[in-house]
mmCIF file of C-alpha atoms in Angstrom:
data_model
loop_
_atom_site.group_PDB
_atom_site.id
_atom_site.type_symbol
_atom_site.label_atom_id
_atom_site.label_comp_id
_atom_site.label_asym_id
_atom_site.label_seq_id
_atom_site.Cartn_x
_atom_site.Cartn_y
_atom_site.Cartn_z
ATOM 1 C CA MET X 1 165.040 181.381 131.038
ATOM 2 C CA ARG X 2 162.303 181.486 127.757
ATOM 3 C CA ASN X 3 164.496 178.696 126.462
ATOM 4 C CA ILE X 4 165.599 176.337 129.251
ATOM 5 C CA ILE X 5 164.704 173.385 127.824
ATOM 6 C CA ARG X 6 166.362 173.897 124.502
ATOM 7 C CA VAL X 7 169.562 174.940 126.933
ATOM 8 C CA ALA X 8 169.245 171.418 129.001
ATOM 9 C CA VAL X 9 168.546 169.299 125.721
ATOM 10 C CA LEU X 10 171.820 170.789 123.502
ATOM 11 C CA ASP X 11 173.784 170.764 127.118
ATOM 12 C CA LYS X 12 173.170 166.854 127.614
ATOM 13 C CA VAL X 13 173.214 165.852 123.872
ATOM 14 C CA THR X 14 176.698 167.738 123.666
ATOM 15 C CA ASP X 15 178.353 166.396 126.700
ATOM 16 C CA PHE X 16 177.010 162.714 125.582
ATOM 17 C CA LEU X 17 179.056 163.786 122.356
ATOM 18 C CA PHE X 18 182.211 164.969 123.816
ATOM 19 C CA PHE X 19 182.459 161.758 126.108
ATOM 20 C CA LEU X 20 182.095 159.177 123.211
ATOM 21 C CA GLY X 21 184.179 161.501 121.589
ATOM 22 C CA LYS X 22 186.724 161.513 124.312
ATOM 23 C CA LEU X 23 186.097 157.418 124.689
ATOM 24 C CA LEU X 24 186.870 156.747 120.779
ATOM 25 C CA ILE X 25 190.182 158.710 121.027
ATOM 26 C CA VAL X 26 191.325 157.603 124.633
ATOM 27 C CA GLY X 27 190.445 154.067 123.703
ATOM 28 C CA SER X 28 192.175 153.722 120.476
ATOM 29 C CA VAL X 29 195.537 155.857 121.811
ATOM 30 C CA GLY X 30 195.397 153.166 124.457
ATOM 31 C CA ILE X 31 195.136 150.254 122.122
ATOM 32 C CA LEU X 32 197.436 151.068 119.888
ATOM 33 C CA ALA X 33 200.273 152.541 122.849
ATOM 34 C CA PHE X 34 199.644 148.416 123.915
ATOM 35 C CA PHE X 35 200.277 147.601 121.291
ATOM 36 C CA PHE X 36 203.445 149.533 120.320
ATOM 37 C CA PHE X 37 205.035 148.660 123.978
ATOM 38 C CA THR X 38 204.359 145.092 123.690
ATOM 39 C CA HIS X 39 205.776 145.054 120.555
ATOM 40 C CA ARG X 40 203.146 143.259 118.757
ATOM 41 C CA ILE X 41 203.215 146.029 115.507
ATOM 42 C CA LYS X 42 205.743 144.828 113.038
ATOM 43 C CA LEU X 43 206.458 147.602 111.457
ATOM 44 C CA VAL X 44 207.511 149.631 114.393
ATOM 45 C CA GLU X 45 209.208 146.296 116.228
ATOM 46 C CA ASP X 46 212.361 147.414 116.703
ATOM 47 C CA SER X 47 212.135 151.546 117.467
ATOM 48 C CA ALA X 48 209.595 150.209 120.298
ATOM 49 C CA PRO X 49 211.776 149.865 123.561
ATOM 50 C CA PRO X 50 212.244 147.047 125.754
ATOM 51 C CA LEU X 51 210.671 147.221 129.053
ATOM 52 C CA ASN X 52 209.956 145.506 131.625
ATOM 53 C CA TYR X 53 206.601 147.378 133.253
ATOM 54 C CA TYR X 54 205.123 148.197 129.985
ATOM 55 C CA TRP X 55 201.953 149.667 131.797
ATOM 56 C CA VAL X 56 203.529 153.106 133.101
ATOM 57 C CA PRO X 57 204.198 154.450 129.630
ATOM 58 C CA ILE X 58 200.780 153.168 128.324
ATOM 59 C CA LEU X 59 198.532 154.856 131.266
ATOM 60 C CA THR X 60 201.181 158.250 130.768
ATOM 61 C CA VAL X 61 199.830 158.115 127.075
ATOM 62 C CA ILE X 62 196.149 157.581 128.113
ATOM 63 C CA VAL X 63 196.310 160.448 130.425
ATOM 64 C CA GLY X 64 198.015 162.394 127.916
ATOM 65 C CA SER X 65 195.794 161.414 125.359
ATOM 66 C CA TYR X 66 192.807 161.994 127.739
ATOM 67 C CA LEU X 67 194.076 165.843 128.441
ATOM 68 C CA ILE X 68 194.720 166.541 124.804
ATOM 69 C CA ALA X 69 190.938 165.440 123.999
ATOM 70 C CA HIS X 70 189.491 167.315 126.368
ATOM 71 C CA GLY X 71 191.102 170.062 125.526
ATOM 72 C CA PHE X 72 189.963 170.082 121.861
ATOM 73 C CA PHE X 73 186.351 169.209 122.830
ATOM 74 C CA SER X 74 186.338 172.066 125.230
ATOM 75 C CA VAL X 75 187.068 174.687 122.677
ATOM 76 C CA TYR X 76 184.386 173.088 120.421
ATOM 77 C CA GLY X 77 181.856 172.803 123.221
ATOM 78 C CA MET X 78 182.508 176.862 123.190
ATOM 79 C CA CYS X 79 181.740 177.138 119.903
ATOM 80 C CA VAL X 80 178.831 175.258 120.092
ATOM 81 C CA ASP X 81 177.444 177.290 122.897
ATOM 82 C CA THR X 82 178.277 180.449 121.443
ATOM 83 C CA LEU X 83 176.484 179.658 117.715
ATOM 84 C CA PHE X 84 173.266 178.528 119.895
ATOM 85 C CA LEU X 85 173.400 181.863 121.966
ATOM 86 C CA CYS X 86 173.526 183.441 118.273
ATOM 87 C CA PHE X 87 170.528 181.213 117.255
ATOM 88 C CA LEU X 88 168.280 181.962 120.362
ATOM 89 C CA GLU X 89 169.255 185.485 119.619
ATOM 90 C CA ASP X 90 168.546 185.631 116.193
ATOM 91 C CA LEU X 91 165.037 184.065 117.488
ATOM 92 C CA GLU X 92 164.311 186.464 120.000
ATOM 93 C CA ARG X 93 165.220 189.924 118.015
ATOM 94 C CA ASN X 94 163.704 188.878 114.328
ATOM 95 C CA ASP X 95 160.475 187.366 113.050
ATOM 96 C CA GLY X 96 161.101 186.403 109.669
ATOM 97 C CA SER X 97 159.274 189.989 108.254
ATOM 98 C CA ALA X 98 160.663 191.701 105.762
ATOM 99 C CA GLU X 99 162.003 194.093 108.104
ATOM 100 C CA LYS X 100 163.331 191.743 110.768
ATOM 101 C CA PRO X 101 164.200 188.977 108.312
ATOM 102 C CA TYR X 102 165.741 185.386 110.543
ATOM 103 C CA PHE X 103 169.971 185.499 110.056
ATOM 104 C CA MET X 104 170.073 181.292 110.721
ATOM 105 C CA SER X 105 171.208 178.810 108.038
ATOM 106 C CA PRO X 106 168.873 177.717 105.551
ATOM 107 C CA ASP X 107 169.218 174.205 107.325
ATOM 108 C CA LEU X 108 168.385 175.523 110.255
ATOM 109 C CA LYS X 109 165.656 177.058 109.174
ATOM 110 C CA LYS X 110 164.038 174.242 107.405
ATOM 111 C CA LEU X 111 164.308 172.223 110.783
ATOM 112 C CA LEU X 112 162.499 174.677 112.949
ATOM 113 C CA LYS X 113 159.840 175.469 110.039
ATOM 114 C CA LYS X 114 160.418 178.933 110.129
ATOM 115 C CA THR X 115 160.359 180.999 107.271
ATOM 116 C CA ASN X 116 161.276 184.832 106.042
ATOM 117 C CA LYS X 117 158.388 186.620 104.292
ATOM 118 C CA SER X 118 159.181 188.012 101.053
ATOM 119 C CA HIS X 119 158.287 191.604 99.995
ATOM 120 C CA PRO X 120 154.979 191.966 98.707
ATOM 121 C CA ASN X 121 155.165 192.719 94.931
ATOM 122 C CA ALA X 122 153.602 195.463 94.430
#
């Protein structure tokens, strides 16, 4: 509960980025499917079947691409959550001293202005 602000910010930012990613994927696949099924791509014009109602396969492709994108982004979201929990655990258990150094990446330490204190030369 000490990190509720960090959790909320990370959750909302990743949800927004995942939404933008899904929107980009579904939109580009939907546009490509529209051009394919309406015979507007000269390269594959002969391979597209002639259709009376071309919106049915386009909507099917859009729904399928959303489900696939959602599956991939949910796995990626789980990875982000796991890395965030490891980061929080590192902050809880370690203090940057020689006995308990931070194990987070150097870029993350730099971002948070955390440093590992080295052994004194005696």
